[in-house]
Short mmCIF file of C-alpha atoms in Angstrom, two decimals:
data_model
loop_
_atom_site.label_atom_id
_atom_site.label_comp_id
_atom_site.label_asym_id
_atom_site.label_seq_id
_atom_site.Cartn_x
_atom_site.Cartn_y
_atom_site.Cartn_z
CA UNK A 30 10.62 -9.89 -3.62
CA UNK A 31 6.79 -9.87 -4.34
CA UNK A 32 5.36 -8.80 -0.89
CA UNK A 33 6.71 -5.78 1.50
CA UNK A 34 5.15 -4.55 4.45
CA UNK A 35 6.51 -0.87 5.46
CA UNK A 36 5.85 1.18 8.37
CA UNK A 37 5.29 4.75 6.96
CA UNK A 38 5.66 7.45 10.06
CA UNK A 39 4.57 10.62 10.79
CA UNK A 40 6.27 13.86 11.51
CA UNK A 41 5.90 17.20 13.48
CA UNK A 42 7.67 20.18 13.11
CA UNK A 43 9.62 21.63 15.88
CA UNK A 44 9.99 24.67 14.43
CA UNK A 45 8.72 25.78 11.35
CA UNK A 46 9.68 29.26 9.53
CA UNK A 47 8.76 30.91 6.24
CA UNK A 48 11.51 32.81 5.21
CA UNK A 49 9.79 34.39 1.62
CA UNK A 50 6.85 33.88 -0.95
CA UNK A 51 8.96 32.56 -4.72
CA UNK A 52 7.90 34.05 -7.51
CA UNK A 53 6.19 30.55 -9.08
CA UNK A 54 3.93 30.61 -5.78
CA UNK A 55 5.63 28.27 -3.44
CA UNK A 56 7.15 29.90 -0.58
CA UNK A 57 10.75 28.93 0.68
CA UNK A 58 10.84 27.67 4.42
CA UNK A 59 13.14 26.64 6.97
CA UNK A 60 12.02 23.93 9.28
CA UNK A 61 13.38 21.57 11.61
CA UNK A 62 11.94 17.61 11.46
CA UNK A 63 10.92 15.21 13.42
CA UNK A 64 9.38 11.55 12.99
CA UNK A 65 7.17 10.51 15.64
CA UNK A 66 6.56 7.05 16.56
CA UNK A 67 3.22 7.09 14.57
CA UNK A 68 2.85 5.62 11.80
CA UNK A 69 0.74 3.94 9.04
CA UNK A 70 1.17 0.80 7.40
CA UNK A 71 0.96 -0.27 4.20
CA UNK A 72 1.26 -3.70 2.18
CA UNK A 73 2.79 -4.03 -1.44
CA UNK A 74 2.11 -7.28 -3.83
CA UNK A 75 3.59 -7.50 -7.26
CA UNK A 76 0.51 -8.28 -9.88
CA UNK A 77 1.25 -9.86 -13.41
CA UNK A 78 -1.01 -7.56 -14.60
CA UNK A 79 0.21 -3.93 -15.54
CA UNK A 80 -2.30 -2.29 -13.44
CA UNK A 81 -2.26 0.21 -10.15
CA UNK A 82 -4.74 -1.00 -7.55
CA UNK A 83 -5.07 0.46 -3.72
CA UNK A 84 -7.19 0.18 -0.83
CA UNK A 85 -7.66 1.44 2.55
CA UNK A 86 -9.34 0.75 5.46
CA UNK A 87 -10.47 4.64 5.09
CA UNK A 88 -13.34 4.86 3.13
CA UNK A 89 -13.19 8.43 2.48
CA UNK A 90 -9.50 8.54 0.92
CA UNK A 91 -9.52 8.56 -2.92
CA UNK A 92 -7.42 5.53 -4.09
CA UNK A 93 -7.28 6.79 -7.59
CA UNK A 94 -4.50 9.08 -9.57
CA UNK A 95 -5.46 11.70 -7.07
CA UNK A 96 -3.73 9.77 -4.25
CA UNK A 97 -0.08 10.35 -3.58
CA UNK A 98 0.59 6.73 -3.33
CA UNK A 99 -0.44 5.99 -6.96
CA UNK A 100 1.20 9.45 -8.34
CA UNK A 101 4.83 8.16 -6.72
CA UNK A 102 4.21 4.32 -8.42
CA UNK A 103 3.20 5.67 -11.52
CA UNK A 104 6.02 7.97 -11.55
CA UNK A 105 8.34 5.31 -11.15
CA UNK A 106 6.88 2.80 -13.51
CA UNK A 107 6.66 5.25 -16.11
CA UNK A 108 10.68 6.01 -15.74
CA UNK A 109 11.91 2.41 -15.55
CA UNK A 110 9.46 0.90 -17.81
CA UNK A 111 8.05 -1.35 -15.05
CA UNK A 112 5.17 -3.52 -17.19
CA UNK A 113 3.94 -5.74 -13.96
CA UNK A 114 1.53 -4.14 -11.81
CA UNK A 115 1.47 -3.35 -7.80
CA UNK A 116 -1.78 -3.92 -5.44
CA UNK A 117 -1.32 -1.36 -2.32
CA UNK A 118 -3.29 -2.14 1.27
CA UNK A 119 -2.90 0.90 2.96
CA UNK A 120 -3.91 0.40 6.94
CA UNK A 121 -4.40 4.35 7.60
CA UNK A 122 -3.74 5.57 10.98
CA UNK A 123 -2.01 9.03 11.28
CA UNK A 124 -4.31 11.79 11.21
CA UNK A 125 -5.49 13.05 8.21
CA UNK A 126 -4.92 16.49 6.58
CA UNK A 127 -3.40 17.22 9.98
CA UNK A 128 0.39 18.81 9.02
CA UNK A 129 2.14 15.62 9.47
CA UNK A 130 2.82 14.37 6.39
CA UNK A 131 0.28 11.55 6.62
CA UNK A 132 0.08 11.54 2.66
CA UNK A 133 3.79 12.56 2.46
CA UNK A 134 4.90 9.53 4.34
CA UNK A 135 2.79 7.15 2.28
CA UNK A 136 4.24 8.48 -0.87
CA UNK A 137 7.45 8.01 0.32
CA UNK A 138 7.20 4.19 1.16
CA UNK A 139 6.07 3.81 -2.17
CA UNK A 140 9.38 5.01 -3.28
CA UNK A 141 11.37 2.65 -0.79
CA UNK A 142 8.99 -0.14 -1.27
CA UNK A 143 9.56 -0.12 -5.14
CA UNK A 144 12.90 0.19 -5.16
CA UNK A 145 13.27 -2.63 -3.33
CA UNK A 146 10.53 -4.63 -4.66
CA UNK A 147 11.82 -4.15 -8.36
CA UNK A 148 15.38 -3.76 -7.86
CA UNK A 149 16.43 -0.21 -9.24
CA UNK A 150 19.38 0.19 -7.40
CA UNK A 151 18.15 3.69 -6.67
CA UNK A 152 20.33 5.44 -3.83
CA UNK A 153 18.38 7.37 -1.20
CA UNK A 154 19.62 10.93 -2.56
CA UNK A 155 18.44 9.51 -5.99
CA UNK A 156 15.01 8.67 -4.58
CA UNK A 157 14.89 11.88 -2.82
CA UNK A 158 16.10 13.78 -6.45
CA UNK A 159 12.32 11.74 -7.75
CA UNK A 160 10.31 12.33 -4.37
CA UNK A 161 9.92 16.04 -4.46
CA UNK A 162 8.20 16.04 -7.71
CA UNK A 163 5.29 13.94 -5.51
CA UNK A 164 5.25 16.41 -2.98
CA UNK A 165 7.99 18.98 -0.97
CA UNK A 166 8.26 16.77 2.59
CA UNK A 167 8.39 13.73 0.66
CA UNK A 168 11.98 14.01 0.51
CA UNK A 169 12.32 14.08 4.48
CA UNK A 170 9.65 11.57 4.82
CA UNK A 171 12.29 9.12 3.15
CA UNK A 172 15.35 10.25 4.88
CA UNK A 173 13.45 10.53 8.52
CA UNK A 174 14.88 11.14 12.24
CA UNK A 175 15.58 14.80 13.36
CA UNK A 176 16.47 17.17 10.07
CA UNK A 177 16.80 20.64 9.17
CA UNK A 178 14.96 21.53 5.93
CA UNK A 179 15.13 24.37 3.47
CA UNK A 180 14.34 25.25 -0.01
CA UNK A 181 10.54 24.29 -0.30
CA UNK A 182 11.34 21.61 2.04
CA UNK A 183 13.76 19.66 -0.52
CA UNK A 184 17.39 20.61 1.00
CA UNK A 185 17.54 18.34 4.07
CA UNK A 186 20.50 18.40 6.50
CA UNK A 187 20.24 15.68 8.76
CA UNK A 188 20.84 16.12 12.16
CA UNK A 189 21.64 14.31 15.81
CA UNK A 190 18.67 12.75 17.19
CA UNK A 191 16.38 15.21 19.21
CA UNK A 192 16.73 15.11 22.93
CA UNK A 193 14.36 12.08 24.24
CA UNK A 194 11.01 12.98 25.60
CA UNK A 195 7.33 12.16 25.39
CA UNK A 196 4.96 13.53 23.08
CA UNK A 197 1.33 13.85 22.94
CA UNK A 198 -0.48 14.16 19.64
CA UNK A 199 -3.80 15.96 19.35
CA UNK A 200 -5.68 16.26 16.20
CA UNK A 201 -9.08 18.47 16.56
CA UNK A 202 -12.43 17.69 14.63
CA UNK A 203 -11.08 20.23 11.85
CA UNK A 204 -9.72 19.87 8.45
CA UNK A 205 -7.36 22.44 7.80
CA UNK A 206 -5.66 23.30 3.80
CA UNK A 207 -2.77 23.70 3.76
CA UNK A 208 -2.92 25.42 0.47
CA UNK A 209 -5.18 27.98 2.28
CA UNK A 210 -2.92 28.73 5.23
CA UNK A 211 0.04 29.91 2.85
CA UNK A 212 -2.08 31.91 0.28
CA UNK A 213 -3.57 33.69 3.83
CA UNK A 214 -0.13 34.20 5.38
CA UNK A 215 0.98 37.58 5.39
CA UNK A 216 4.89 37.57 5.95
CA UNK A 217 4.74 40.85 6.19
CA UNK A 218 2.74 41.13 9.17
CA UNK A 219 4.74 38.45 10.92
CA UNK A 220 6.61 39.94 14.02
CA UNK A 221 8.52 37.32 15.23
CA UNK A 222 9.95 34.22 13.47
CA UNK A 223 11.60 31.21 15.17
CA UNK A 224 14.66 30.76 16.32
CA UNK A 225 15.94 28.07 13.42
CA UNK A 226 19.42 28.39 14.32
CA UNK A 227 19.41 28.28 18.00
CA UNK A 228 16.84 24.91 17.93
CA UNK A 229 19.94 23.50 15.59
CA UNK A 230 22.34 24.31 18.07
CA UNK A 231 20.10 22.82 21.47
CA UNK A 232 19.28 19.38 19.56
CA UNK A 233 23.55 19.26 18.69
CA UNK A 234 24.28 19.93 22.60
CA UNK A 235 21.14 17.53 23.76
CA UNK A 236 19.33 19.99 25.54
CA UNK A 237 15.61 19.68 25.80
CA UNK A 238 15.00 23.08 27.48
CA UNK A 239 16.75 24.64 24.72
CA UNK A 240 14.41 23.15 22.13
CA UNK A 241 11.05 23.56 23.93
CA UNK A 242 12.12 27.48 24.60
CA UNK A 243 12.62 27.85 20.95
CA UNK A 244 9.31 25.86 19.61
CA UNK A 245 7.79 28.38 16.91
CA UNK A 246 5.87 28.21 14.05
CA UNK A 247 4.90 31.28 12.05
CA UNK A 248 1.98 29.37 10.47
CA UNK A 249 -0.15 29.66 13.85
CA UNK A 250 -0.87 32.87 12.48
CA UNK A 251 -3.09 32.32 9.85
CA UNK A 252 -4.29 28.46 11.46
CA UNK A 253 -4.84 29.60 14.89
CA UNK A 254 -7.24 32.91 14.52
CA UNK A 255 -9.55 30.69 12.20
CA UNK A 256 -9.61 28.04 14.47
CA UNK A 257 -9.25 28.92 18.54
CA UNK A 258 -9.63 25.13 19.17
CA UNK A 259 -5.98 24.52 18.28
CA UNK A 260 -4.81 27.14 21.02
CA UNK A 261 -7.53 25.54 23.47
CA UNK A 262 -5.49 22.66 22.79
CA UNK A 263 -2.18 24.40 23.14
CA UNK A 264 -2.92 26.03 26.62
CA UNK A 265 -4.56 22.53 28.05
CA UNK A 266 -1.58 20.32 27.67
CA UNK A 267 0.65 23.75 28.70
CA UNK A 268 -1.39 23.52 32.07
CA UNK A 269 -1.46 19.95 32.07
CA UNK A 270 2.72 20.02 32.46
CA UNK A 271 3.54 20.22 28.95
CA UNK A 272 7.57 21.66 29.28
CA UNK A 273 5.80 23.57 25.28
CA UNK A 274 3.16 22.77 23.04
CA UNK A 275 3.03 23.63 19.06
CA UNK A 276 0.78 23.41 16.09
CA UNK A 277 2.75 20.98 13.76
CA UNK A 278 2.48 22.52 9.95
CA UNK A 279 -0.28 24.05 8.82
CA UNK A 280 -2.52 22.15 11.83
CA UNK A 281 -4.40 21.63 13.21
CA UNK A 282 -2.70 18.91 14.98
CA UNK A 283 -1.02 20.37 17.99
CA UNK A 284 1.84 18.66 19.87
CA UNK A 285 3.14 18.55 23.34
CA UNK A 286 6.34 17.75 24.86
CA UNK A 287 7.27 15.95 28.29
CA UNK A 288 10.17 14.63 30.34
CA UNK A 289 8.05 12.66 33.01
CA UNK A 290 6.24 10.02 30.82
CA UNK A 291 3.49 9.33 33.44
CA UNK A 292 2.47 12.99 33.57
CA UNK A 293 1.98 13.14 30.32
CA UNK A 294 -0.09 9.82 30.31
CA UNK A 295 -2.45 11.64 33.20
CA UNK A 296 -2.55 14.80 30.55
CA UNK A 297 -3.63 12.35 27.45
CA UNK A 298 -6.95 11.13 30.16
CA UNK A 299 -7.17 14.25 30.89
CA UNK A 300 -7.60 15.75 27.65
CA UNK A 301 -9.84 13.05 26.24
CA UNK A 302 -12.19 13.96 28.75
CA UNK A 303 -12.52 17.49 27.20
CA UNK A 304 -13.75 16.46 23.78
CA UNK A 305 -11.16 19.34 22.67
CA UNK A 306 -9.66 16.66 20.30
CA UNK A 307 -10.83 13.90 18.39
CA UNK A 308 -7.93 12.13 17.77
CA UNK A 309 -4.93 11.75 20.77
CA UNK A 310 -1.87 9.76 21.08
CA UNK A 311 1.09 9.45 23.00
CA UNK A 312 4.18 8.87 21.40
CA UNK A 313 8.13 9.45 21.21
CA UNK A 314 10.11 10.89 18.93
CA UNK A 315 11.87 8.38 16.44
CA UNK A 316 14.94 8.15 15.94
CA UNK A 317 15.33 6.34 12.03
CA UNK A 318 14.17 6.51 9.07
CA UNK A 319 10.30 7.46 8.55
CA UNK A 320 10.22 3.93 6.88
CA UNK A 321 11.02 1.05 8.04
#
């Protein structure tokens, strides 16, 4: 095989908890996945020549060792001794640095893409053991549908498939680090933190209302005071019929869930009148894989 093309999808978080800060800095979390039927795409060709070559139709992504893409195909051609070279065409069109896993999801098609592509005979646990070194929702990002995840975001438990519904995707005009929401979150001063366990149970019995009563994420607490746009966002779509709206990850894209899909296409018009957000989409969730 000498030419792949992979779709590489985005994720929100329907509930997201930080349960303590580790002593080597990262902090453990439990969080329940979802892919979204977003995604980007990307293109892999086999070269003769031992190089690493990407480009994007982004102009202001790096495509050099700083990108996650060329971390996870260096890491793998540095284990298996792979001498021929790989030209990525990544066609970008998840938000970026918006907390779903835009750059998470790319890395992890580079893992599926090269396994295939080179024939490793790598299992998906064994890809997953080599993805977290690239980055802690790479993991999920290769496993995909509806999963809870633990540890730094490594120990994935995969469950049913969310309760259908529609979902609107707002990204504002911010960049948001994520870095810099979890060095400014005070655990401590966190009140009340998401119902993990009850979400589990609502997405095993199928119930929607369950899940939407229990979206939660204790990072709005740091994202949200710095940036009131995100809870503009959040109380627009909530009075535009949203059954519950959520900042996904560390933001700012914010997320809204309906069961009537042509209310939720009058919300979308609605908020892109407003100018709240620059980016908006309306989506499902997925059921597969992230890649496919």
């Amino acid at each position: 095989m000498d030419r792949l093309t992979l779709k590489a999808m985005a994720k929100i978080n329907l509930g997201l908890d930080v349960v303590r800060r580790r002593e080597d800095g990262y902090h453990e979390v439990r969080m329940i996945m979802q892919t979204v039927n977003l995604y980007d795409r990307l293109t892999f060709e086999k070269k003769k020549e031992d190089t690493l070559q990407m480009e994007t139709n982004m102009k202001k992504l790096p495509t050099d060792g700083s990108n996650l893409i060329i971390r996870a195909a260096s890491l793998l051609k540095e284990e298996f001794g792979i001498r021929e070279g790989l030209a990525v065409r990544l066609e970008k069109r998840i938000p970026v640095a918006a907390g779903m896993a835009g750059g998470s999801t790319d890395a992890a098609a580079v893992f599926v893409a090269m396994n295939r592509m080179f024939g490793l005979g790598l299992t998906q646990e064994e890809l997953c053991e080599r993805a977290v070194k690239i980055g802690a929702d790479v993991p999920y990002c290769i496993q995909g549908g509806t999963a809870l995840s633990e540890g730094i975001g490594e120990k994935l438990t995969a469950l049913p498939a969310a309760p259908d519904c529609h979902v609107i995707v707002a990204k504002p005009s911010i960049h948001v680090s994520t870095k810099w929401v979890y060095q400014n979150l005070h655990l401590e001063n966190v009140k009340e933190h998401p119902d993990i366990d009850g979400m589990v149970e609502s997405i095993r019995e199928g119930e929607l209302s369950g899940v939407v009563n229990r979206l939660s994420n204790v990072l709005e607490t740091v994202t949200v005071p710095k940036y009131p746009v995100i809870a503009q966002i959040r109380e627009f779509l909530v009075n535009n019929g949203a059954l519950g709206a959520l900042m996904s990850g560390s933001g700012p894209t914010v997320f809204a869930l309906y069961d009537d899909g042509q209310k939720a296409q009058r919300a979308l018009e609605e908020l892109k009148k407003t100018k709240l957000a620059a980016q908006s989409f309306l989506t499902s969730f997925a059921e597969h894989t992230c890649i496919e």
